[in-house]
XYZ file of C-alpha atoms in Angstrom:
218
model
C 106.088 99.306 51.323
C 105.355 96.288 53.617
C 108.616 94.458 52.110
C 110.973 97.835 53.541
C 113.071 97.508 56.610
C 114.290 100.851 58.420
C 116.169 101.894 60.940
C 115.634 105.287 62.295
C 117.652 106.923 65.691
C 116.650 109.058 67.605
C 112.991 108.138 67.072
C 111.610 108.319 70.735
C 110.499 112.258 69.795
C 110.737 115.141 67.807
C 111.617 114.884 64.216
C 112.755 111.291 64.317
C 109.607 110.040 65.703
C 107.556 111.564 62.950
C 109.479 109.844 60.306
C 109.270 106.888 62.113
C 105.489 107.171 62.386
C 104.895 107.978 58.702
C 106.880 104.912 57.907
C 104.637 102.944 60.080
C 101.874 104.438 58.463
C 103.030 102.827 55.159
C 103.469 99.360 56.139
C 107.481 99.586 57.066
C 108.905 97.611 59.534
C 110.574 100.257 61.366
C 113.763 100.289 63.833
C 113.905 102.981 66.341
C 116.153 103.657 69.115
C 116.198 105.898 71.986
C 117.374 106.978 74.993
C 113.955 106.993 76.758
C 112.460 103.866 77.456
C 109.449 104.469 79.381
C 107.139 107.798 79.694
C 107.886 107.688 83.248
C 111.264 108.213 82.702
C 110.548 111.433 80.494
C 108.424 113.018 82.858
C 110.897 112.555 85.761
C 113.039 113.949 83.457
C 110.905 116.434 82.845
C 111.040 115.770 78.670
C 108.757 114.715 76.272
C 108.231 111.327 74.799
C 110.026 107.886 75.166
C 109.794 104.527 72.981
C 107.060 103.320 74.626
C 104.863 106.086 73.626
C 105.496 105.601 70.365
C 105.006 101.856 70.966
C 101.495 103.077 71.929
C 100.851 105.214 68.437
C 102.509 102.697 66.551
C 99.727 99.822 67.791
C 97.608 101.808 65.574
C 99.503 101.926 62.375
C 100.312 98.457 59.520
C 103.759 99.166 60.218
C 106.008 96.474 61.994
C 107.706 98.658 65.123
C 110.580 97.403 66.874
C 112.766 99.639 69.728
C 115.761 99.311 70.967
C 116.963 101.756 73.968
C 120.505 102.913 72.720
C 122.415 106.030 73.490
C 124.354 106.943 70.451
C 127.320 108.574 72.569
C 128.158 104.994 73.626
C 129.701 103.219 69.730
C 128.759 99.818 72.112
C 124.993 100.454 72.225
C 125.262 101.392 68.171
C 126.765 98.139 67.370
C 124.261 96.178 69.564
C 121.652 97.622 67.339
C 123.367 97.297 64.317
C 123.760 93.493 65.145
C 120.359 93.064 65.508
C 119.622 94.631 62.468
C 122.353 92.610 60.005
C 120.667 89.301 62.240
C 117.560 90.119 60.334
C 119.110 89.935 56.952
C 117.397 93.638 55.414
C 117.874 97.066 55.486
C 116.790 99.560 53.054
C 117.000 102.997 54.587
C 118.513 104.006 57.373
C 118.003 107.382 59.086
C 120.648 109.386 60.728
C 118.719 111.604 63.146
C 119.745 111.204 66.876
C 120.978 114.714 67.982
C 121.399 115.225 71.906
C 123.236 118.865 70.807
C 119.929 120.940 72.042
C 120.275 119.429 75.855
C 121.118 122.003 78.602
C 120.857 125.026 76.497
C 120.576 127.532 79.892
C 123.283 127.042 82.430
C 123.408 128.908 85.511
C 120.291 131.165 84.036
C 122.191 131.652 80.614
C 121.183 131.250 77.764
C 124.449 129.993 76.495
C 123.778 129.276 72.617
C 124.412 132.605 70.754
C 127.787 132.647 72.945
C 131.001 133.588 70.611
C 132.828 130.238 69.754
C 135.555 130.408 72.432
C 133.076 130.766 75.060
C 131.187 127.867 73.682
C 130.798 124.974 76.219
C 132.919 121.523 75.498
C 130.136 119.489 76.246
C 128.516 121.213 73.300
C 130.602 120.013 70.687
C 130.771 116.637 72.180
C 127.318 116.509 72.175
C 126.942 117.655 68.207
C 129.865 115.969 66.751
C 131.053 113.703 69.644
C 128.129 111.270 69.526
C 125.553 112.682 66.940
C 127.827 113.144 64.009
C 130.015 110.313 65.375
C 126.747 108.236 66.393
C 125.723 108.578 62.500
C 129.229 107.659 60.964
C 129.271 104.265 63.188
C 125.742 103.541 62.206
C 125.963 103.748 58.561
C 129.942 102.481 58.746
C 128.513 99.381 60.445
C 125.266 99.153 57.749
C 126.351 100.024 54.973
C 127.681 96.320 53.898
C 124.367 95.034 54.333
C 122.649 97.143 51.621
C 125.835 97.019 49.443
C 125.615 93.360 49.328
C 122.047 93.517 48.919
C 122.682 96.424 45.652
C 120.006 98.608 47.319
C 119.690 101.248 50.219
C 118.905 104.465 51.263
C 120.810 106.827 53.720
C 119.403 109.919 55.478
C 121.590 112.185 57.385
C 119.143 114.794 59.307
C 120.388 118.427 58.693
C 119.788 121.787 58.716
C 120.273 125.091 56.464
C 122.954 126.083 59.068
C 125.279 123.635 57.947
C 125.415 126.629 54.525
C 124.541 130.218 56.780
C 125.506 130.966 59.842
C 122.810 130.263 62.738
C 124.497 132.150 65.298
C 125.997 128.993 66.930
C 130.084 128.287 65.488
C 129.179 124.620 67.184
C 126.187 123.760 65.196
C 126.970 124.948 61.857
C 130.086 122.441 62.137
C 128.679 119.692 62.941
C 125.438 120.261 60.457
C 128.090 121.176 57.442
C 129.796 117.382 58.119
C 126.615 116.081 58.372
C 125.927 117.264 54.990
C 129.131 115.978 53.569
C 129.274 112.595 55.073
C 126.648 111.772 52.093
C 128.709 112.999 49.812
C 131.427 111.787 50.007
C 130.716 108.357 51.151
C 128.680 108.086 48.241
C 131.754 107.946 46.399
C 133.376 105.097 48.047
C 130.661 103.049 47.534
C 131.014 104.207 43.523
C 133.291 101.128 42.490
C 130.569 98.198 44.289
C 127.213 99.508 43.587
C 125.703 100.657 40.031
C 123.668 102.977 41.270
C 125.242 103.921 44.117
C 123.872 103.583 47.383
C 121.620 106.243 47.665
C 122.563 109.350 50.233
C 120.179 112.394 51.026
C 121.205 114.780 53.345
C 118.524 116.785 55.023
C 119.771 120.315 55.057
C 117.609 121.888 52.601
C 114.695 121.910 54.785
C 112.988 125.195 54.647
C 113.922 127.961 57.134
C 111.488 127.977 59.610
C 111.756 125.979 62.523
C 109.939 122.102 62.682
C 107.327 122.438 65.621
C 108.875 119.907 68.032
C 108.830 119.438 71.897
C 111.843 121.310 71.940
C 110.753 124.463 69.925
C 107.200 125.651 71.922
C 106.867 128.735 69.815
């Protein structure tokens, strides 16, 4: 796969950092932004993992790794990236995972999440749908035309099963069930330019239990 360009957000930890790292593992040149540029930062923070961590695993790996610090809540920083990507002429899968909605989930010593929907903090939903679904539309609005013109592509949209059961958060199911359609329909539009479509996989049929991340200890 040494000939595949990616793009993954939201690759500084967690879930998007794996992906990243297993596509470095098979010779991708890889994309990755984050909010996080230094580990410094993260442990002043008092979080795990920045882009220069991975910078550090990555060394290791045949993969090509490139980082860009971005914060998908601002559709100037996505662009910026996006620009650099369409300046390199490739891009064959792109992966929609930057999610800030788990941030600040106790406030004032509550735990806030399984709160009924009206009770639900605003910067909750602006965190889920504000700037990670909105963060993924831009992205793939903005990169789409490159793999169209190029008849090839892949786009991931990160999910979860929530997006078909209710979690216990009215917030997060939302966003996760628009994540899921975004795929779906968008595959559509791109119907009448591509044959085969550009490719869409949305990642909500994950298996139940939780992914062992720095944000889920047990």
């Amino acid at each position: 796969m040494k000939d595949i360009v990616a793009l993954v957000t939201g690759g500084s930890r967690g879930v998007g950092r794996g992906i990243a790292l297993a596509l470095l593992a098979e010779g991708v040149t890889v994309h990755v932004t984050g909010r996080t540029r230094f580990e410094a930062e993260a442990k002043q923070a008092g979080s795990a993992g920045s882009l220069e961590g991975l910078e550090l695993e990555a060394a290791k790996l045949p993969g090509r790794l490139s980082v860009h610090r971005c914060d998908h809540a601002s559709d100037g920083d996505s662009e910026r990236v996006c620009e650099a990507i369409r300046a390199g002429g490739r891009l064959d899968i792109l992966v929609n995972n930057a999610w800030p909605g788990y941030e600040r989930m106790v406030e004032d010593g509550e735990f806030t999440w399984p709160r009924p929907f009206w009770e639900q903090p605003v910067w909750r939903w602006e965190a889920m749908i504000g700037t990670a679904l909105r963060g993924a539309f831009m992205t793939s609005r903005a990169l789409a035309p490159l793999m169209i013109s190029a008849q090839r592509g892949l786009i991931v949209n990160i999910s979860f099963w929530a997006a078909q059961l209710h979690e216990g958060n009215a917030v997060y199911g939302i966003a996760k069930a628009a994540a899921d359609k975004m795929p779906l329909t968008s595959r559509m539009s791109c119907a009448p330019t591509m044959s085969p479509p550009l490719r869409f996989i949305r990642g909500s049929s994950a298996p139940k239990p939780f992914l062992r991340t720095p944000s889920i200890s047990t």
